[in-house]
PDB file of C-alpha atoms and ligand atoms in Angstrom:
ATOM      1  CA  MET A  30      30.389   5.125 -12.368  1.00 60.00           C
ATOM      2  CA  LYS A  31      27.539   6.221 -14.637  1.00 65.00           C
ATOM      3  CA  LEU A  32      24.140   5.659 -13.052  1.00 77.00           C
ATOM      4  CA  ARG A  33      21.503   3.850 -15.104  1.00 85.00           C
ATOM      5  CA  LYS A  34      18.255   5.787 -15.303  1.00 90.00           C
ATOM      6  CA  LEU A  35      14.982   4.002 -14.648  1.00 94.00           C
ATOM      7  CA  VAL A  36      11.545   5.551 -14.384  1.00 96.00           C
ATOM      8  CA  PHE A  37       9.179   4.358 -11.655  1.00 96.00           C
ATOM      9  CA  ALA A  38       5.697   5.220 -12.975  1.00 96.00           C
ATOM     10  CA  THR A  39       4.496   6.810  -9.755  1.00 94.00           C
ATOM     11  CA  ASN A  40       4.479  10.083  -7.847  1.00 88.00           C
ATOM     12  CA  ASN A  41       3.899   8.370  -4.518  1.00 90.00           C
ATOM     13  CA  ALA A  42       6.709   9.701  -2.320  1.00 89.00           C
ATOM     14  CA  HIS A  43       6.671   6.714   0.012  1.00 84.00           C
ATOM     15  CA  LYS A  44       7.054   4.196  -2.817  1.00 87.00           C
ATOM     16  CA  LEU A  45       9.866   6.246  -4.362  1.00 90.00           C
ATOM     17  CA  GLU A  46      11.748   6.458  -1.106  1.00 85.00           C
ATOM     18  CA  GLU A  47      11.346   2.722  -0.537  1.00 82.00           C
ATOM     19  CA  ILE A  48      12.790   1.735  -3.908  1.00 84.00           C
ATOM     20  CA  ARG A  49      15.505   4.396  -3.914  1.00 84.00           C
ATOM     21  CA  SER A  50      16.785   3.134  -0.575  1.00 80.00           C
ATOM     22  CA  ILE A  51      17.165  -0.366  -2.015  1.00 78.00           C
ATOM     23  CA  LEU A  52      18.541   0.492  -5.452  1.00 76.00           C
ATOM     24  CA  ASP A  53      20.457   3.659  -4.692  1.00 65.00           C
ATOM     25  CA  ALA A  54      23.950   2.521  -5.578  1.00 70.00           C
ATOM     26  CA  GLN A  55      23.597   1.636  -9.251  1.00 77.00           C
ATOM     27  CA  PHE A  56      20.355   3.172 -10.482  1.00 87.00           C
ATOM     28  CA  GLN A  57      18.873   6.614 -10.626  1.00 91.00           C
ATOM     29  CA  ILE A  58      15.131   6.278 -10.090  1.00 93.00           C
ATOM     30  CA  LEU A  59      13.033   8.983 -11.720  1.00 95.00           C
ATOM     31  CA  SER A  60       9.408   9.674 -10.843  1.00 96.00           C
ATOM     32  CA  LEU A  61       6.703  10.708 -13.306  1.00 97.00           C
ATOM     33  CA  ALA A  62       7.157  14.310 -12.178  1.00 96.00           C
ATOM     34  CA  ASP A  63      10.908  14.044 -12.809  1.00 96.00           C
ATOM     35  CA  ILE A  64      10.258  13.281 -16.500  1.00 96.00           C
ATOM     36  CA  ASP A  65       7.490  15.889 -16.771  1.00 96.00           C
ATOM     37  CA  CYS A  66       4.785  13.295 -17.281  1.00 95.00           C
ATOM     38  CA  HIS A  67       1.620  14.825 -15.896  1.00 91.00           C
ATOM     39  CA  GLY A  68      -1.054  13.137 -17.997  1.00 81.00           C
ATOM     40  CA  ASP A  69      -3.525  10.603 -16.684  1.00 82.00           C
ATOM     41  CA  ILE A  70      -2.157   7.118 -17.274  1.00 89.00           C
ATOM     42  CA  PRO A  71      -4.936   4.633 -18.053  1.00 86.00           C
ATOM     43  CA  GLU A  72      -5.521   1.808 -15.550  1.00 90.00           C
ATOM     44  CA  THR A  73      -8.285   0.039 -17.424  1.00 94.00           C
ATOM     45  CA  ALA A  74      -7.039  -3.564 -17.467  1.00 97.00           C
ATOM     46  CA  ASP A  75      -8.851  -6.300 -15.585  1.00 97.00           C
ATOM     47  CA  THR A  76      -5.766  -7.711 -13.851  1.00 98.00           C
ATOM     48  CA  LEU A  77      -3.040  -6.219 -11.656  1.00 98.00           C
ATOM     49  CA  GLU A  78      -0.407  -7.331 -14.172  1.00 98.00           C
ATOM     50  CA  GLY A  79      -2.384  -5.715 -17.005  1.00 98.00           C
ATOM     51  CA  ASN A  80      -2.550  -2.370 -15.186  1.00 98.00           C
ATOM     52  CA  ALA A  81       1.128  -2.437 -14.263  1.00 98.00           C
ATOM     53  CA  LEU A  82       1.983  -3.153 -17.915  1.00 98.00           C
ATOM     54  CA  LEU A  83      -0.281  -0.326 -19.145  1.00 97.00           C
ATOM     55  CA  LYS A  84       1.486   2.176 -16.878  1.00 97.00           C
ATOM     56  CA  ALA A  85       5.015   1.002 -17.694  1.00 97.00           C
ATOM     57  CA  HIS A  86       4.248   0.917 -21.438  1.00 97.00           C
ATOM     58  CA  PHE A  87       2.770   4.392 -21.337  1.00 97.00           C
ATOM     59  CA  VAL A  88       6.113   5.790 -20.199  1.00 96.00           C
ATOM     60  CA  TYR A  89       8.265   3.584 -22.421  1.00 97.00           C
ATOM     61  CA  ASP A  90       6.166   4.241 -25.522  1.00 96.00           C
ATOM     62  CA  ASN A  91       5.826   8.001 -24.991  1.00 95.00           C
ATOM     63  CA  TYR A  92       9.184   8.878 -23.462  1.00 96.00           C
ATOM     64  CA  GLY A  93      11.486   6.083 -24.698  1.00 96.00           C
ATOM     65  CA  LEU A  94      12.739   5.423 -21.165  1.00 96.00           C
ATOM     66  CA  ASP A  95      13.032   2.055 -19.383  1.00 96.00           C
ATOM     67  CA  CYS A  96      10.277   2.005 -16.811  1.00 97.00           C
ATOM     68  CA  PHE A  97       8.615  -0.088 -14.140  1.00 97.00           C
ATOM     69  CA  ALA A  98       5.174   0.270 -12.567  1.00 97.00           C
ATOM     70  CA  ASP A  99       3.246  -1.465  -9.800  1.00 97.00           C
ATOM     71  CA  ASP A 100      -0.342  -2.320  -9.029  1.00 97.00           C
ATOM     72  CA  THR A 101      -1.680  -3.839  -5.810  1.00 97.00           C
ATOM     73  CA  GLY A 102      -4.872  -5.652  -4.902  1.00 98.00           C
ATOM     74  CA  LEU A 103      -6.413  -7.179  -1.794  1.00 98.00           C
ATOM     75  CA  GLU A 104      -7.727 -10.661  -2.613  1.00 98.00           C
ATOM     76  CA  VAL A 105     -10.254 -12.044  -0.123  1.00 98.00           C
ATOM     77  CA  GLN A 106     -10.984 -15.767  -0.244  1.00 98.00           C
ATOM     78  CA  ALA A 107     -14.631 -15.599   0.895  1.00 98.00           C
ATOM     79  CA  LEU A 108     -15.270 -12.928  -1.770  1.00 98.00           C
ATOM     80  CA  ASP A 109     -13.804 -15.033  -4.589  1.00 98.00           C
ATOM     81  CA  GLY A 110     -10.696 -12.844  -4.787  1.00 98.00           C
ATOM     82  CA  ARG A 111     -12.474  -9.479  -4.656  1.00 98.00           C
ATOM     83  CA  PRO A 112     -11.825  -6.551  -4.449  1.00 98.00           C
ATOM     84  CA  GLY A 113      -8.674  -7.559  -6.416  1.00 98.00           C
ATOM     85  CA  VAL A 114      -8.006  -5.170  -9.256  1.00 98.00           C
ATOM     86  CA  HIS A 115     -10.756  -2.865  -7.867  1.00 97.00           C
ATOM     87  CA  THR A 116      -9.125  -2.508  -4.430  1.00 98.00           C
ATOM     88  CA  ALA A 117      -8.548   1.262  -4.628  1.00 96.00           C
ATOM     89  CA  ARG A 118     -12.116   1.956  -5.816  1.00 96.00           C
ATOM     90  CA  TYR A 119     -13.980  -0.755  -3.977  1.00 98.00           C
ATOM     91  CA  ALA A 120     -16.663   1.419  -2.381  1.00 98.00           C
ATOM     92  CA  TYR A 121     -17.032   3.959  -5.197  1.00 97.00           C
ATOM     93  CA  ALA A 122     -16.145   3.189  -8.811  1.00 94.00           C
ATOM     94  CA  ASP A 123     -15.242   6.803  -9.599  1.00 92.00           C
ATOM     95  CA  HIS A 124     -13.014   7.731  -6.681  1.00 92.00           C
ATOM     96  CA  HIS A 125     -10.708   6.443  -3.961  1.00 93.00           C
ATOM     97  CA  ASP A 126     -12.159   6.559  -0.431  1.00 97.00           C
ATOM     98  CA  PRO A 127     -10.046   4.407   1.925  1.00 96.00           C
ATOM     99  CA  GLU A 128     -12.444   4.705   4.893  1.00 98.00           C
ATOM    100  CA  ALA A 129     -15.461   3.701   2.822  1.00 98.00           C
ATOM    101  CA  ASN A 130     -13.474   0.857   1.255  1.00 98.00           C
ATOM    102  CA  THR A 131     -12.672  -0.594   4.675  1.00 98.00           C
ATOM    103  CA  ASP A 132     -16.276  -0.174   5.861  1.00 98.00           C
ATOM    104  CA  LYS A 133     -17.507  -2.034   2.789  1.00 98.00           C
ATOM    105  CA  LEU A 134     -15.029  -4.868   3.320  1.00 98.00           C
ATOM    106  CA  LEU A 135     -16.003  -5.310   6.982  1.00 98.00           C
ATOM    107  CA  SER A 136     -19.671  -5.263   6.118  1.00 98.00           C
ATOM    108  CA  GLU A 137     -19.301  -7.802   3.272  1.00 98.00           C
ATOM    109  CA  LEU A 138     -17.436 -10.111   5.657  1.00 98.00           C
ATOM    110  CA  GLN A 139     -19.843  -9.671   8.561  1.00 97.00           C
ATOM    111  CA  GLY A 140     -20.297 -13.080  10.224  1.00 96.00           C
ATOM    112  CA  ALA A 141     -18.023 -14.791   7.687  1.00 97.00           C
ATOM    113  CA  PRO A 142     -16.022 -17.621   9.302  1.00 97.00           C
ATOM    114  CA  ASN A 143     -13.393 -17.631   6.541  1.00 98.00           C
ATOM    115  CA  ARG A 144     -11.523 -14.307   6.721  1.00 98.00           C
ATOM    116  CA  ALA A 145      -8.409 -15.348   4.783  1.00 98.00           C
ATOM    117  CA  ALA A 146      -7.011 -12.691   2.451  1.00 98.00           C
ATOM    118  CA  ARG A 147      -3.810 -11.659   0.778  1.00 98.00           C
ATOM    119  CA  PHE A 148      -2.262  -8.525  -0.619  1.00 98.00           C
ATOM    120  CA  ARG A 149      -0.682  -9.046  -4.009  1.00 98.00           C
ATOM    121  CA  THR A 150       1.566  -6.587  -5.860  1.00 98.00           C
ATOM    122  CA  ALA A 151       2.448  -6.953  -9.516  1.00 98.00           C
ATOM    123  CA  ILE A 152       5.401  -5.033 -10.939  1.00 98.00           C
ATOM    124  CA  ALA A 153       5.877  -4.684 -14.692  1.00 98.00           C
ATOM    125  CA  PHE A 154       9.260  -3.643 -16.038  1.00 97.00           C
ATOM    126  CA  ILE A 155       9.829  -2.627 -19.662  1.00 97.00           C
ATOM    127  CA  ARG A 156      13.426  -2.523 -20.771  1.00 96.00           C
ATOM    128  CA  GLY A 157      14.297  -1.947 -24.421  1.00 94.00           C
ATOM    129  CA  GLY A 158      10.719  -2.928 -25.298  1.00 94.00           C
ATOM    130  CA  GLU A 159      10.926  -6.283 -23.455  1.00 97.00           C
ATOM    131  CA  GLU A 160       8.378  -6.982 -20.695  1.00 97.00           C
ATOM    132  CA  TYR A 161       9.235  -8.536 -17.343  1.00 98.00           C
ATOM    133  CA  LEU A 162       6.771  -9.274 -14.512  1.00 98.00           C
ATOM    134  CA  PHE A 163       7.410  -9.649 -10.776  1.00 98.00           C
ATOM    135  CA  GLU A 164       5.054 -10.480  -7.919  1.00 98.00           C
ATOM    136  CA  GLY A 165       4.944 -10.091  -4.140  1.00 98.00           C
ATOM    137  CA  ILE A 166       2.356 -11.655  -1.832  1.00 98.00           C
ATOM    138  CA  VAL A 167       1.618 -11.421   1.876  1.00 98.00           C
ATOM    139  CA  SER A 168      -1.075 -13.767   3.196  1.00 98.00           C
ATOM    140  CA  GLY A 169      -3.146 -13.036   6.273  1.00 98.00           C
ATOM    141  CA  SER A 170      -6.685 -12.438   7.495  1.00 98.00           C
ATOM    142  CA  ILE A 171      -9.232  -9.658   7.875  1.00 98.00           C
ATOM    143  CA  THR A 172     -10.199  -8.600  11.416  1.00 98.00           C
ATOM    144  CA  THR A 173     -13.778  -7.834  12.488  1.00 98.00           C
ATOM    145  CA  GLU A 174     -12.926  -4.229  13.405  1.00 98.00           C
ATOM    146  CA  ARG A 175     -10.199  -1.630  12.844  1.00 98.00           C
ATOM    147  CA  ARG A 176      -7.081  -1.821  15.037  1.00 98.00           C
ATOM    148  CA  GLY A 177      -4.082   0.517  15.009  1.00 98.00           C
ATOM    149  CA  THR A 178      -3.306   3.950  13.650  1.00 96.00           C
ATOM    150  CA  GLN A 179      -0.272   3.567  11.393  1.00 93.00           C
ATOM    151  CA  GLY A 180      -0.062   2.832   7.682  1.00 89.00           C
ATOM    152  CA  PHE A 181      -2.816   3.480   5.162  1.00 92.00           C
ATOM    153  CA  GLY A 182      -5.626   1.854   3.190  1.00 95.00           C
ATOM    154  CA  TYR A 183      -6.698  -1.498   4.594  1.00 98.00           C
ATOM    155  CA  ASP A 184      -3.810  -1.696   7.102  1.00 96.00           C
ATOM    156  CA  PRO A 185      -6.062  -1.427  10.219  1.00 98.00           C
ATOM    157  CA  VAL A 186      -7.999  -4.593   9.261  1.00 98.00           C
ATOM    158  CA  PHE A 187      -5.226  -6.820   7.857  1.00 98.00           C
ATOM    159  CA  VAL A 188      -3.284  -9.231  10.108  1.00 98.00           C
ATOM    160  CA  PRO A 189      -0.363 -10.913   8.297  1.00 98.00           C
ATOM    161  CA  ASP A 190       0.130 -14.637   8.925  1.00 98.00           C
ATOM    162  CA  GLY A 191       2.495 -15.299  11.832  1.00 98.00           C
ATOM    163  CA  TYR A 192       1.440 -12.107  13.680  1.00 98.00           C
ATOM    164  CA  GLU A 193      -1.454 -11.131  15.931  1.00 98.00           C
ATOM    165  CA  GLN A 194      -1.385  -7.417  15.217  1.00 98.00           C
ATOM    166  CA  THR A 195      -2.682  -5.607  12.168  1.00 98.00           C
ATOM    167  CA  PHE A 196      -0.333  -3.810   9.756  1.00 96.00           C
ATOM    168  CA  ALA A 197      -1.570  -0.575  11.345  1.00 97.00           C
ATOM    169  CA  GLU A 198      -0.457  -1.810  14.785  1.00 98.00           C
ATOM    170  CA  LEU A 199       2.813  -3.369  13.594  1.00 96.00           C
ATOM    171  CA  GLY A 200       4.016  -0.170  11.961  1.00 91.00           C
ATOM    172  CA  VAL A 201       6.038   0.575   8.906  1.00 87.00           C
ATOM    173  CA  GLU A 202       9.331  -0.997   9.983  1.00 88.00           C
ATOM    174  CA  VAL A 203       7.895  -4.478  10.428  1.00 93.00           C
ATOM    175  CA  LYS A 204       5.531  -4.039   7.506  1.00 92.00           C
ATOM    176  CA  ASN A 205       8.322  -3.111   5.101  1.00 87.00           C
ATOM    177  CA  THR A 206      10.146  -6.362   5.814  1.00 91.00           C
ATOM    178  CA  ILE A 207       7.177  -8.628   4.983  1.00 95.00           C
ATOM    179  CA  SER A 208       4.777  -6.670   2.808  1.00 94.00           C
ATOM    180  CA  HIS A 209       3.547  -7.578  -0.678  1.00 96.00           C
ATOM    181  CA  ARG A 210       5.160  -4.444  -2.113  1.00 93.00           C
ATOM    182  CA  ALA A 211       8.491  -5.067  -0.368  1.00 92.00           C
ATOM    183  CA  ARG A 212       8.531  -8.617  -1.735  1.00 95.00           C
ATOM    184  CA  ALA A 213       7.715  -7.537  -5.285  1.00 96.00           C
ATOM    185  CA  VAL A 214      10.330  -4.768  -5.111  1.00 91.00           C
ATOM    186  CA  GLU A 215      12.836  -7.317  -3.795  1.00 91.00           C
ATOM    187  CA  ALA A 216      12.158  -9.568  -6.800  1.00 95.00           C
ATOM    188  CA  LEU A 217      12.682  -6.642  -9.192  1.00 94.00           C
ATOM    189  CA  CYS A 218      15.862  -5.585  -7.396  1.00 89.00           C
ATOM    190  CA  LYS A 219      17.257  -9.096  -7.521  1.00 91.00           C
ATOM    191  CA  PHE A 220      16.652  -9.139 -11.262  1.00 93.00           C
ATOM    192  CA  LEU A 221      18.250  -5.712 -11.746  1.00 89.00           C
ATOM    193  CA  HIS A 222      21.290  -6.660  -9.729  1.00 83.00           C
ATOM    194  CA  ASN A 223      21.741  -9.994 -11.502  1.00 83.00           C
ATOM    195  CA  LYS A 224      20.638  -9.325 -15.041  1.00 71.00           C
ATOM    196  CA  GLY A 225      20.012  -5.627 -15.056  1.00 57.00           C
ATOM    197  CA  ARG A 226      23.378  -4.322 -16.110  1.00 53.00           C
ATOM    198  CA  LYS A 227      22.844  -4.616 -19.832  1.00 54.00           C
TER     199      LYS A 227
HETATM  200  P1  IMP B 309      -1.764   0.781  -5.421  1.00 69.32           P
HETATM  201  O1  IMP B 309      -1.813  -0.055  -6.659  1.00 69.32           O
HETATM  202  O2  IMP B 309      -0.442   0.703  -4.717  1.00 69.32           O
HETATM  203  O3  IMP B 309      -2.234   2.186  -5.644  1.00 69.32           O
HETATM  204  O4  IMP B 309      -2.790   0.131  -4.395  1.00 69.32           O
HETATM  205  C1  IMP B 309      -4.168   0.033  -4.686  1.00 69.32           C
HETATM  206  C2  IMP B 309      -4.971   0.104  -3.405  1.00 69.32           C
HETATM  207  O5  IMP B 309      -4.657  -1.038  -2.587  1.00 69.32           O
HETATM  208  C3  IMP B 309      -4.647   1.299  -2.509  1.00 69.32           C
HETATM  209  O6  IMP B 309      -5.446   2.379  -2.837  1.00 69.32           O
HETATM  210  C4  IMP B 309      -4.973   0.789  -1.132  1.00 69.32           C
HETATM  211  O7  IMP B 309      -6.343   0.902  -0.883  1.00 69.32           O
HETATM  212  C5  IMP B 309      -4.652  -0.697  -1.225  1.00 69.32           C
HETATM  213  N1  IMP B 309      -3.310  -0.972  -0.706  1.00 69.32           N
HETATM  214  C6  IMP B 309      -2.172  -1.136  -1.436  1.00 69.32           C
HETATM  215  N2  IMP B 309      -1.126  -1.384  -0.641  1.00 69.32           N
HETATM  216  C7  IMP B 309      -1.619  -1.390   0.617  1.00 69.32           C
HETATM  217  C8  IMP B 309      -0.993  -1.582   1.889  1.00 69.32           C
HETATM  218  O8  IMP B 309       0.219  -1.807   2.031  1.00 69.32           O
HETATM  219  N3  IMP B 309      -1.814  -1.508   2.961  1.00 69.32           N
HETATM  220  C9  IMP B 309      -3.147  -1.263   2.864  1.00 69.32           C
HETATM  221  N4  IMP B 309      -3.756  -1.051   1.716  1.00 69.32           N
HETATM  222  C10 IMP B 309      -3.002  -1.123   0.588  1.00 69.32           C
END
């Protein structure tokens, strides 16, 4: 059987492994490095969907290959949905500092009774010039201090609903069954398996 080639607009090894393990049988997933795309892809939109579309379009328009891309944000209720699209550069607008981001979040929520938050992942898929969007959400709350050592980013301060431990305490196996990214990837995979064999 001939494998269909799809580009995932990322070089994040963990994300690639995650999606390859789900889609392995029918699709060959190529990274940006695999297609020799080393330029900076703009992420200048003001929504997660907008950024995912920018990244997927960049590859489709420049390389003529079907492509999907993701973008994730942490949306905190008491902060009117912030940091949202600015999640990666919450503390510093010009670079990504995960420790400083978490410090800023805890300090903005100091004393706040409402600590509800959710991670949301948007995936954009461009196939033959047509755009498709998928979403994954995990709701939960922000702790008052860091707990746990696994994971990355805001994992030590995020407790998913239905659990008492943070993502950093729960570990990757549990996290990958309920996370925002896993749910968005699942939605994309369902689409590819049902309608993706064009
Ligand atoms: P990205 O769009 O996947 O690069 O995610 C943007 C930012 O959201 C990352 O830099 C992290 O700070 C944060 N983030 C995304 N996914 C997670 C997660 O699963 N746990 C904790 N933080 C995350």
